[in-house]
Short mmCIF file of C-alpha atoms in Angstrom, two decimals:
data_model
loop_
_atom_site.label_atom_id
_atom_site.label_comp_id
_atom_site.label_asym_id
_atom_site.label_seq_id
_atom_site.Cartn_x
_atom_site.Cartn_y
_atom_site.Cartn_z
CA UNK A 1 55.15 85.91 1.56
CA UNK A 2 58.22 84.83 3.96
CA UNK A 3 57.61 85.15 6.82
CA UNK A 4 59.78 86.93 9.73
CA UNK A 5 61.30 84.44 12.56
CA UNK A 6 60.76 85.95 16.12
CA UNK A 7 64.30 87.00 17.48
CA UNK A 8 65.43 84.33 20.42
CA UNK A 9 66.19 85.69 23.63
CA UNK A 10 68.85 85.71 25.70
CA UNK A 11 67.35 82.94 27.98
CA UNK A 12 65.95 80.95 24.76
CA UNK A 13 69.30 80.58 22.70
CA UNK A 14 70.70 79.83 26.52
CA UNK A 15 69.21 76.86 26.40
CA UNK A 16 69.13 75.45 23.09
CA UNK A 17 71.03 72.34 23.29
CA UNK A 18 70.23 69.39 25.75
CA UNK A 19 73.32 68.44 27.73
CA UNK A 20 74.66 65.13 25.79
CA UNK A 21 73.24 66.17 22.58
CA UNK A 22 75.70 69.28 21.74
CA UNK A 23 76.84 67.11 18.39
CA UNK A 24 73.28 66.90 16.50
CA UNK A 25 73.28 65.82 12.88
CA UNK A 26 72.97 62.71 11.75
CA UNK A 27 75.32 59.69 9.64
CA UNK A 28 73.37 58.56 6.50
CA UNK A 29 73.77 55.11 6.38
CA UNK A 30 72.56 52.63 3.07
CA UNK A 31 68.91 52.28 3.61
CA UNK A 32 66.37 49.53 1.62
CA UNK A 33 63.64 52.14 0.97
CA UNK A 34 61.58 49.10 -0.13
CA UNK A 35 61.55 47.44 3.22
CA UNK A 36 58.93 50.83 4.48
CA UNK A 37 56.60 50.03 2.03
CA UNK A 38 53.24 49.69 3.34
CA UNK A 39 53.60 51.05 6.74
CA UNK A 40 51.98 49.96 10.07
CA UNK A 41 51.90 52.04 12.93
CA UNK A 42 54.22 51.39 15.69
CA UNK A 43 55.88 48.57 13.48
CA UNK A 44 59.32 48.87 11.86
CA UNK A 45 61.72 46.11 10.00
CA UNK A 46 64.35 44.85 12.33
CA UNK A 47 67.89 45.76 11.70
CA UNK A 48 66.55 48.07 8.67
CA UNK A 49 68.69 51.18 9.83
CA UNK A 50 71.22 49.62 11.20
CA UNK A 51 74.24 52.49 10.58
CA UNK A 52 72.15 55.56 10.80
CA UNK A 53 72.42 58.30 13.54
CA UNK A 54 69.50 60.70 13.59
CA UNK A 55 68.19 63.31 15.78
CA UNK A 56 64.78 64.08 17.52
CA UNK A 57 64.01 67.12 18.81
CA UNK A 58 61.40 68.21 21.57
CA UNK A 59 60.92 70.60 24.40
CA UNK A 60 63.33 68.94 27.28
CA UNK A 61 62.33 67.62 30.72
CA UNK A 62 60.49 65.26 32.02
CA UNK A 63 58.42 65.13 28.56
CA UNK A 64 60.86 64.36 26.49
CA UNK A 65 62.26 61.79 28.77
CA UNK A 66 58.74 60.21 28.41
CA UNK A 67 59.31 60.78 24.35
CA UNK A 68 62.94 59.34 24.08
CA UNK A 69 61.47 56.53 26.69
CA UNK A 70 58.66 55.29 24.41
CA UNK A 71 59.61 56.04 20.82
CA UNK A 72 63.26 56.45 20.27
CA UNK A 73 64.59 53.45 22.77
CA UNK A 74 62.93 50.85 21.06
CA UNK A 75 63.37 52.55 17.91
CA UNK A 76 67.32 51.89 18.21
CA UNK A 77 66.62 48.78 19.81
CA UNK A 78 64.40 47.25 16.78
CA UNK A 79 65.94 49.22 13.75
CA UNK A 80 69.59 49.47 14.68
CA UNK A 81 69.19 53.16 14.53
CA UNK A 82 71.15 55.50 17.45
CA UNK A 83 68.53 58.36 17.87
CA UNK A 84 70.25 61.62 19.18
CA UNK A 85 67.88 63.74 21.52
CA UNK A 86 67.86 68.02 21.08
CA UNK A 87 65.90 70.90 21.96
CA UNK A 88 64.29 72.31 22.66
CA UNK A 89 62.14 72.82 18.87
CA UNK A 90 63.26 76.32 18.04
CA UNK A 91 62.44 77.62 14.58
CA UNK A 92 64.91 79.94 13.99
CA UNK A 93 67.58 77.79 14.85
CA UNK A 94 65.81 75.12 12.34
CA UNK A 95 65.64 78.45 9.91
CA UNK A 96 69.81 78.35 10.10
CA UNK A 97 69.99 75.06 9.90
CA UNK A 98 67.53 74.98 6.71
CA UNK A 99 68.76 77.80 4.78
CA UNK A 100 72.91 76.90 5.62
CA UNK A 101 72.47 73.93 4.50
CA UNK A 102 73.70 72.13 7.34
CA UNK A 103 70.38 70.41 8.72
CA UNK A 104 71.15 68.49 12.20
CA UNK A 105 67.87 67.60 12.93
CA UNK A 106 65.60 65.25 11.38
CA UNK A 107 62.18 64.77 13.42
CA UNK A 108 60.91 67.44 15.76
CA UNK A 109 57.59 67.59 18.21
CA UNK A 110 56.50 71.19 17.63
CA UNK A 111 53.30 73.02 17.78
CA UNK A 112 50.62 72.63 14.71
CA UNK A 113 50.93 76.57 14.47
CA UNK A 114 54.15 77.15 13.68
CA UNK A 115 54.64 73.85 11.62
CA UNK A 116 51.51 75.17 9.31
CA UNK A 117 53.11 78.83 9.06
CA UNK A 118 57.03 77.51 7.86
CA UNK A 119 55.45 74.31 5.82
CA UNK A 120 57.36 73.44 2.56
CA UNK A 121 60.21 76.44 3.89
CA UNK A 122 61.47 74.68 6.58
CA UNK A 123 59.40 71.48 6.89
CA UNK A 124 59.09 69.11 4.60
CA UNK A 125 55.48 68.50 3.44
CA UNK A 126 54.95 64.72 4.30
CA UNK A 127 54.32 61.72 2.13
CA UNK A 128 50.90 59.94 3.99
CA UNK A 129 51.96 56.76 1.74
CA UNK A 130 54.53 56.20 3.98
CA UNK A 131 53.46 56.82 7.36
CA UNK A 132 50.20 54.95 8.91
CA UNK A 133 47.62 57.57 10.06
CA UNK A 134 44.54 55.23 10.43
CA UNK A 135 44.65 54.87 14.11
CA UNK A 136 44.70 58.53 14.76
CA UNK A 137 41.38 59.58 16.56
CA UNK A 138 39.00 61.29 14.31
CA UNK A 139 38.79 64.59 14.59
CA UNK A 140 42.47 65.37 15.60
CA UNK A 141 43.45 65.69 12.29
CA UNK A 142 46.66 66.44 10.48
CA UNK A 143 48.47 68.69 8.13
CA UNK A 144 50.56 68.99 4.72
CA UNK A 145 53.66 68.63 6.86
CA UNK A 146 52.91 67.48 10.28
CA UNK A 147 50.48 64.72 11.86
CA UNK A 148 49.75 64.68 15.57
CA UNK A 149 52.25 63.15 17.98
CA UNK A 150 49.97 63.84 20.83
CA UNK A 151 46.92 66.01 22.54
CA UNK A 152 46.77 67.59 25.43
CA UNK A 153 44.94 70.65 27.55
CA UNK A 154 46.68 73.99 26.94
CA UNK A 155 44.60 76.16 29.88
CA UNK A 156 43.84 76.89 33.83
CA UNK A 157 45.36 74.68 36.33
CA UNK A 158 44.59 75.65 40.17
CA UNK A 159 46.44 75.04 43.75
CA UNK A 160 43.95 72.97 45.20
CA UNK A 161 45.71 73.54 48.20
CA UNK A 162 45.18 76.89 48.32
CA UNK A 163 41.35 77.22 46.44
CA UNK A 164 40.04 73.51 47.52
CA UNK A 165 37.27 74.51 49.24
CA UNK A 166 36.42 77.22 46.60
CA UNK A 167 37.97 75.97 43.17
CA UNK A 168 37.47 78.21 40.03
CA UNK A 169 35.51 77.05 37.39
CA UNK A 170 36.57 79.27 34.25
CA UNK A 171 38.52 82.25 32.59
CA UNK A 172 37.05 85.20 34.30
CA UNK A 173 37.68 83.30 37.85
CA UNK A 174 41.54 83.59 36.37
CA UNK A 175 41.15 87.12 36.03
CA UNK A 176 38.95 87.36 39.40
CA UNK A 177 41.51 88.63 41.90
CA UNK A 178 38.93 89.64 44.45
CA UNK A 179 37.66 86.17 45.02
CA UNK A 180 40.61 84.44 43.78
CA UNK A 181 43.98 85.92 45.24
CA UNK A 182 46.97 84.77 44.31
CA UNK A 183 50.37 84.50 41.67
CA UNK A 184 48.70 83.74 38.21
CA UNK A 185 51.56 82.28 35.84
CA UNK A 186 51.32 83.00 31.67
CA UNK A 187 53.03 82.10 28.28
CA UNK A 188 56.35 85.14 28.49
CA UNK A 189 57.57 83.76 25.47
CA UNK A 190 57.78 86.28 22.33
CA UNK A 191 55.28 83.78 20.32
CA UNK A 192 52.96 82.37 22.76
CA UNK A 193 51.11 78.55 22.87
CA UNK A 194 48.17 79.12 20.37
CA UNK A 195 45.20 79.67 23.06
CA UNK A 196 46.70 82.52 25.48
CA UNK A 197 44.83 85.25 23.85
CA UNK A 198 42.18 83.32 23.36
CA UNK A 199 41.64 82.41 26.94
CA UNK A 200 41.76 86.35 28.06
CA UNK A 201 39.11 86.76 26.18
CA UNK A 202 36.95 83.81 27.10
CA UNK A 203 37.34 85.72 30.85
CA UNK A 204 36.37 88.72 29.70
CA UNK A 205 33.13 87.04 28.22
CA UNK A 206 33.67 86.60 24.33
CA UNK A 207 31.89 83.42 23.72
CA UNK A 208 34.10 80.98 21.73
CA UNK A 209 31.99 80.90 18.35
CA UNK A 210 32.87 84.57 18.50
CA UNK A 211 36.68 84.98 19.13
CA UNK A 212 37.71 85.22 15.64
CA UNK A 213 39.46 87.27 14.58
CA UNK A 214 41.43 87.99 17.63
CA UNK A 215 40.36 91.19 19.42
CA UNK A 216 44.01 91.44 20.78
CA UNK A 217 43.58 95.01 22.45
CA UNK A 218 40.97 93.69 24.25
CA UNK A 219 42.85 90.40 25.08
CA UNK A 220 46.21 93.00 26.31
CA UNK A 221 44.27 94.98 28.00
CA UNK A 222 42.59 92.01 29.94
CA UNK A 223 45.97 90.79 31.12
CA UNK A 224 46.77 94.46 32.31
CA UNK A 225 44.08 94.73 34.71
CA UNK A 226 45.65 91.55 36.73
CA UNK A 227 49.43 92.46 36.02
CA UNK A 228 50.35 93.55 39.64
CA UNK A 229 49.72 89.32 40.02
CA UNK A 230 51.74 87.85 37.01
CA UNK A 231 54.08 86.08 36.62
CA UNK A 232 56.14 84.44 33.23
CA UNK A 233 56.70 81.05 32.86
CA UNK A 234 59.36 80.77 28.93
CA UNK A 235 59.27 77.12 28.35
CA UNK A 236 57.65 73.82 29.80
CA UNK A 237 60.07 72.71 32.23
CA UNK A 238 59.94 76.51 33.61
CA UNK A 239 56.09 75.80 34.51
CA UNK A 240 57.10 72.62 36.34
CA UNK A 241 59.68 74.38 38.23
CA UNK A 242 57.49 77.34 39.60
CA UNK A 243 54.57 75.21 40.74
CA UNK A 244 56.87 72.96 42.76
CA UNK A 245 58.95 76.22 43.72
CA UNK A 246 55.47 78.00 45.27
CA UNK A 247 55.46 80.74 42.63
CA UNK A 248 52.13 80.32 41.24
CA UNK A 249 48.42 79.52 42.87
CA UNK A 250 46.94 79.69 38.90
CA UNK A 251 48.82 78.65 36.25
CA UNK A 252 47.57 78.50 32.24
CA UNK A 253 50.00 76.23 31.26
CA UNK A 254 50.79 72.88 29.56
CA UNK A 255 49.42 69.38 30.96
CA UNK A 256 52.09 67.67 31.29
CA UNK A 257 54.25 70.14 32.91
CA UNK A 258 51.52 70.23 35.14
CA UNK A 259 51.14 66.33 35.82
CA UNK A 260 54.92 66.53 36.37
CA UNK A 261 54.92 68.92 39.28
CA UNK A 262 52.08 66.88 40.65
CA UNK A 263 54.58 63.96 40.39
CA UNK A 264 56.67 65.98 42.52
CA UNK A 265 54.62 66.28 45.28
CA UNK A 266 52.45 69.56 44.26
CA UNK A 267 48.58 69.46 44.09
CA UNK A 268 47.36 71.38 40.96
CA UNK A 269 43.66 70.68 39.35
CA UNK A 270 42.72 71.23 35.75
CA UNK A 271 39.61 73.34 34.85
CA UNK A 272 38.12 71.48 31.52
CA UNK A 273 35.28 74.38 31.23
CA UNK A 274 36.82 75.97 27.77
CA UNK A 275 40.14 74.73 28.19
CA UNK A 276 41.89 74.22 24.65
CA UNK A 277 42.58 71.07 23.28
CA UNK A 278 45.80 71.26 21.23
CA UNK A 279 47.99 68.30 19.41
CA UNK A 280 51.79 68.70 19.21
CA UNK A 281 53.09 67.56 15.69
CA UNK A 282 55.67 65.05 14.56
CA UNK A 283 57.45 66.88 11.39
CA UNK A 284 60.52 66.42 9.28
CA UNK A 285 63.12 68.94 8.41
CA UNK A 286 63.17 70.17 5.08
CA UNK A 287 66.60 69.00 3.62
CA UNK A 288 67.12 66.00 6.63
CA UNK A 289 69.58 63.69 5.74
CA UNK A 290 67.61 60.67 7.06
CA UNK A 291 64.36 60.95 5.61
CA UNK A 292 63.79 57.51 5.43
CA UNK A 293 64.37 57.23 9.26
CA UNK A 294 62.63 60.16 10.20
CA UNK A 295 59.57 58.45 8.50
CA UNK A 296 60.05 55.52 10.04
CA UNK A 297 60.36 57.19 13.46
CA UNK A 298 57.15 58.71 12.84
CA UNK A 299 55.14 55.80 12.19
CA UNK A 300 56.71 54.00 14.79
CA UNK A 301 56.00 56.46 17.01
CA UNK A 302 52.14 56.59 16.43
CA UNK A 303 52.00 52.54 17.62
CA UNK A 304 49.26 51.99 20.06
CA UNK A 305 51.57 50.03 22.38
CA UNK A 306 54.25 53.46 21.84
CA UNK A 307 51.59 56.01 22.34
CA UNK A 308 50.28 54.57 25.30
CA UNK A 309 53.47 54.12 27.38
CA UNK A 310 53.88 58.15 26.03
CA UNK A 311 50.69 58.69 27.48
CA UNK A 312 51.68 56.92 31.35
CA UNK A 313 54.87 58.84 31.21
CA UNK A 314 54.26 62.79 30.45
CA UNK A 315 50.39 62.82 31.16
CA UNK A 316 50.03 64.02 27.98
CA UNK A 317 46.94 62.43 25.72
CA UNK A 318 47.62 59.93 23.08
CA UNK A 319 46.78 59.89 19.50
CA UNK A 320 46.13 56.23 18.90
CA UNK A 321 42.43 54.55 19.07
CA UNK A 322 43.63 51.30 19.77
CA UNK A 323 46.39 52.56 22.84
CA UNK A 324 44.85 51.54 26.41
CA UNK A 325 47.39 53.19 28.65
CA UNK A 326 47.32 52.25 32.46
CA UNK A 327 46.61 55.43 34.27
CA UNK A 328 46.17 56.09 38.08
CA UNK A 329 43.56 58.63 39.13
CA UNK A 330 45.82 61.46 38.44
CA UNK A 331 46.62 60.25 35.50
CA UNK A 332 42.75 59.90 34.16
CA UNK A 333 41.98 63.42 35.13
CA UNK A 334 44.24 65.13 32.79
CA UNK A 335 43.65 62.78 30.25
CA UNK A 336 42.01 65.03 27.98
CA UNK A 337 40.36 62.58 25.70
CA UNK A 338 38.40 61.93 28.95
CA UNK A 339 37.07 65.21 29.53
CA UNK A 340 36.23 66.82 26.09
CA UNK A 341 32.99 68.18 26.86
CA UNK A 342 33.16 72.25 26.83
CA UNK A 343 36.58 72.49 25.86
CA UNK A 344 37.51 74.26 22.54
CA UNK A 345 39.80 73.25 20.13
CA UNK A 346 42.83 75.08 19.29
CA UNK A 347 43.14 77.84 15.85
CA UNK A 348 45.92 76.41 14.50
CA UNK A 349 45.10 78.02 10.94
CA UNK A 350 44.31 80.94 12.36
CA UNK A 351 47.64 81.20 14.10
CA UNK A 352 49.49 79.91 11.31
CA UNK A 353 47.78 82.74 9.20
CA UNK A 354 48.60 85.80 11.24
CA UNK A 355 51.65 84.58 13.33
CA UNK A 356 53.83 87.85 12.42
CA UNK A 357 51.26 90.28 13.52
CA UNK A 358 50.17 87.95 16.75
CA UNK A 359 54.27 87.88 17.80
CA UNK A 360 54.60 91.27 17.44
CA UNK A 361 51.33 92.16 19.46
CA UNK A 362 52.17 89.72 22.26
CA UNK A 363 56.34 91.02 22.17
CA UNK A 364 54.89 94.05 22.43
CA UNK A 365 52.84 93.75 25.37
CA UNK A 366 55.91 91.71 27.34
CA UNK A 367 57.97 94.77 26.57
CA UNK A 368 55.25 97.47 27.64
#
């Protein structure tokens, strides 16, 4: 059965174009498909798309800079290639694109969830012949139409300026208002990050070998006995901007966002105890013009040498077994691949599998 796009918001379609990037799309230029035979992560044939103009697409700020940084710069440089930059990953804008015809982007980062739910209607289910998955860390794992571009810690993130002397250790210390006062920040987007329902639950004392399927009354009602202290962060950069801004002692949020405000002078701690460990996806748009770029992208991408620069730039976690990245202290303690022990991996069939009824629930509850 189709499924039903969420509507986009007057702050989401606000912000769907990065400045710089308002043209999209892509010029299809002669490519030697021969020349990608036999990939090799993070290599690509010099001068072998020399001509083409193709666009990536991600979720804006500081992570994407880290993205464009690593992959796409060297990309052009090697390949010939000018790489375009978007976002951020939207899928019923990719939805328009898919079913007018008139596809503008070619690669996107997105979320395993919502690549698995739209797979083979509005991304293109991938040939593995042609990109080079064997460095990928066992157990990360990919999909029919998306392989990991990254992991990171979707979960609770404390002021340790504020709670240093009495830092919480789990879910139901995020829900704890008693002992732990403060602004908590959430997903207020009308399809949450894969986890948020999860992790009310986890505070209210579900065990995780026993959250599916989702008790989502339970989950809502969790949330409403804290509501008089949230607050609604709608994208990545947003979460960034309220921690430096003071608007939030707890935050479940993304890592990197996270890592940024701590570049920016804030002091925020992860809590690992049943945090979610999620990948972000590199995908191709069904109908893309530039297929044979956006495959090469992807492989290039997934270089050890690639991932780890990724991984010293956004904080984020990368998906390479051979990529040593250089971190400083910060840096090692949200590297998730460090601290695996109690977390809990991220549903991603699960959300892919009931993503209408889970948008509607959480849209609901925002509206309530």
């Amino acid at each position: 059965m189709k499924k039903t796009l969420p509507v986009i918001g007057a702050l989401g379609a606000s912000a769907l174009l990065l400045t710089g990037c308002m043209s999209g799309g892509g010029s299809t230029a002669e490519v030697d498909a021969s020349v990608f035979e036999n990939p090799v992560a993070g290599e690509v044939p010099a001068d072998s798309l020399d001509g083409t103009t193709m666009t990536f697409v991600s979720y804006g700020g500081e992570f994407q800079t880290g993205q464009m940084t690593a992959f796409a710069d060297p990309f052009s440089e090697i390949t010939g290639a000018t790489v375009l930059e978007d976002g951020p990953t939207d899928m019923a804008k990719l939805q328009a694109q898919v079913e007018s015809g008139n596809v503008t982007w070619d690669v996107l980062d997105a979320t395993p969830a919502k690549v698995e739910a739209y797979c083979g209607e509005i991304f293109e289910p991938l040939d593995m012949d042609r990109i080079d998955t064997s460095k990928i860390p066992e157990g990360v794992g990919s999909g029919e139409c998306w392989v990991p571009s990254l992991t990171y810690m979707y979960g609770l993130y404390y002021n340790a300026d504020v709670y240093g002397d009495n830092p919480p250790t789990g879910w139901e210390d995020f829900f704890d208002t008693e002992n732990f006062p403060g602004t908590r920040a959430i997903d207020g987007r009308n399809t949450p990050t894969p986890g948020t329902l999860e992790g009310a639950l986890m505070g209210d004392g579900v065990a995780p070998e026993d959250l599916y399927p989702l008790d989502t009354d339970r989950a809502l009602e969790k949330y409403r006995s804290i509501e008089d202290d949230l607050v609604y962060w709608t994208s990545g950069a947003e979460q960034t901007q309220m921690l430096q801004g003071g608007e939030a002692d707890l935050i479940f949020g993304w890592a990197g966002n996270i890592f940024d405000a701590n570049n920016g002078g804030t002091n925020y701690k992860p809590v690992y105890e049943q945090a979610i460990v999620a990948p972000d996806t590199f995908s191709i748009t069904k109908g893309s013009p530039n297929t044979e770029a956006a495959y090469a992208y992807i492989n290039f991408a997934l270089g050890a040498e690639q991932q780890a620069q990724m991984t010293e730039l956004t904080g984020y976690s990368n998906v390479n077994v051979d990529a040593k990245p250089e971190l400083d202290e910060m840096g090692n303690e949200f590297d998730i691949s460090q601290h695996m022990d109690g977390t809990v991996p991220q549903n991603a069939v699960y959300w892919a599998e009931n993503l209408d009824e889970l948008t509607e629930v959480w849209t609901g509850y925002l509206n309530s």
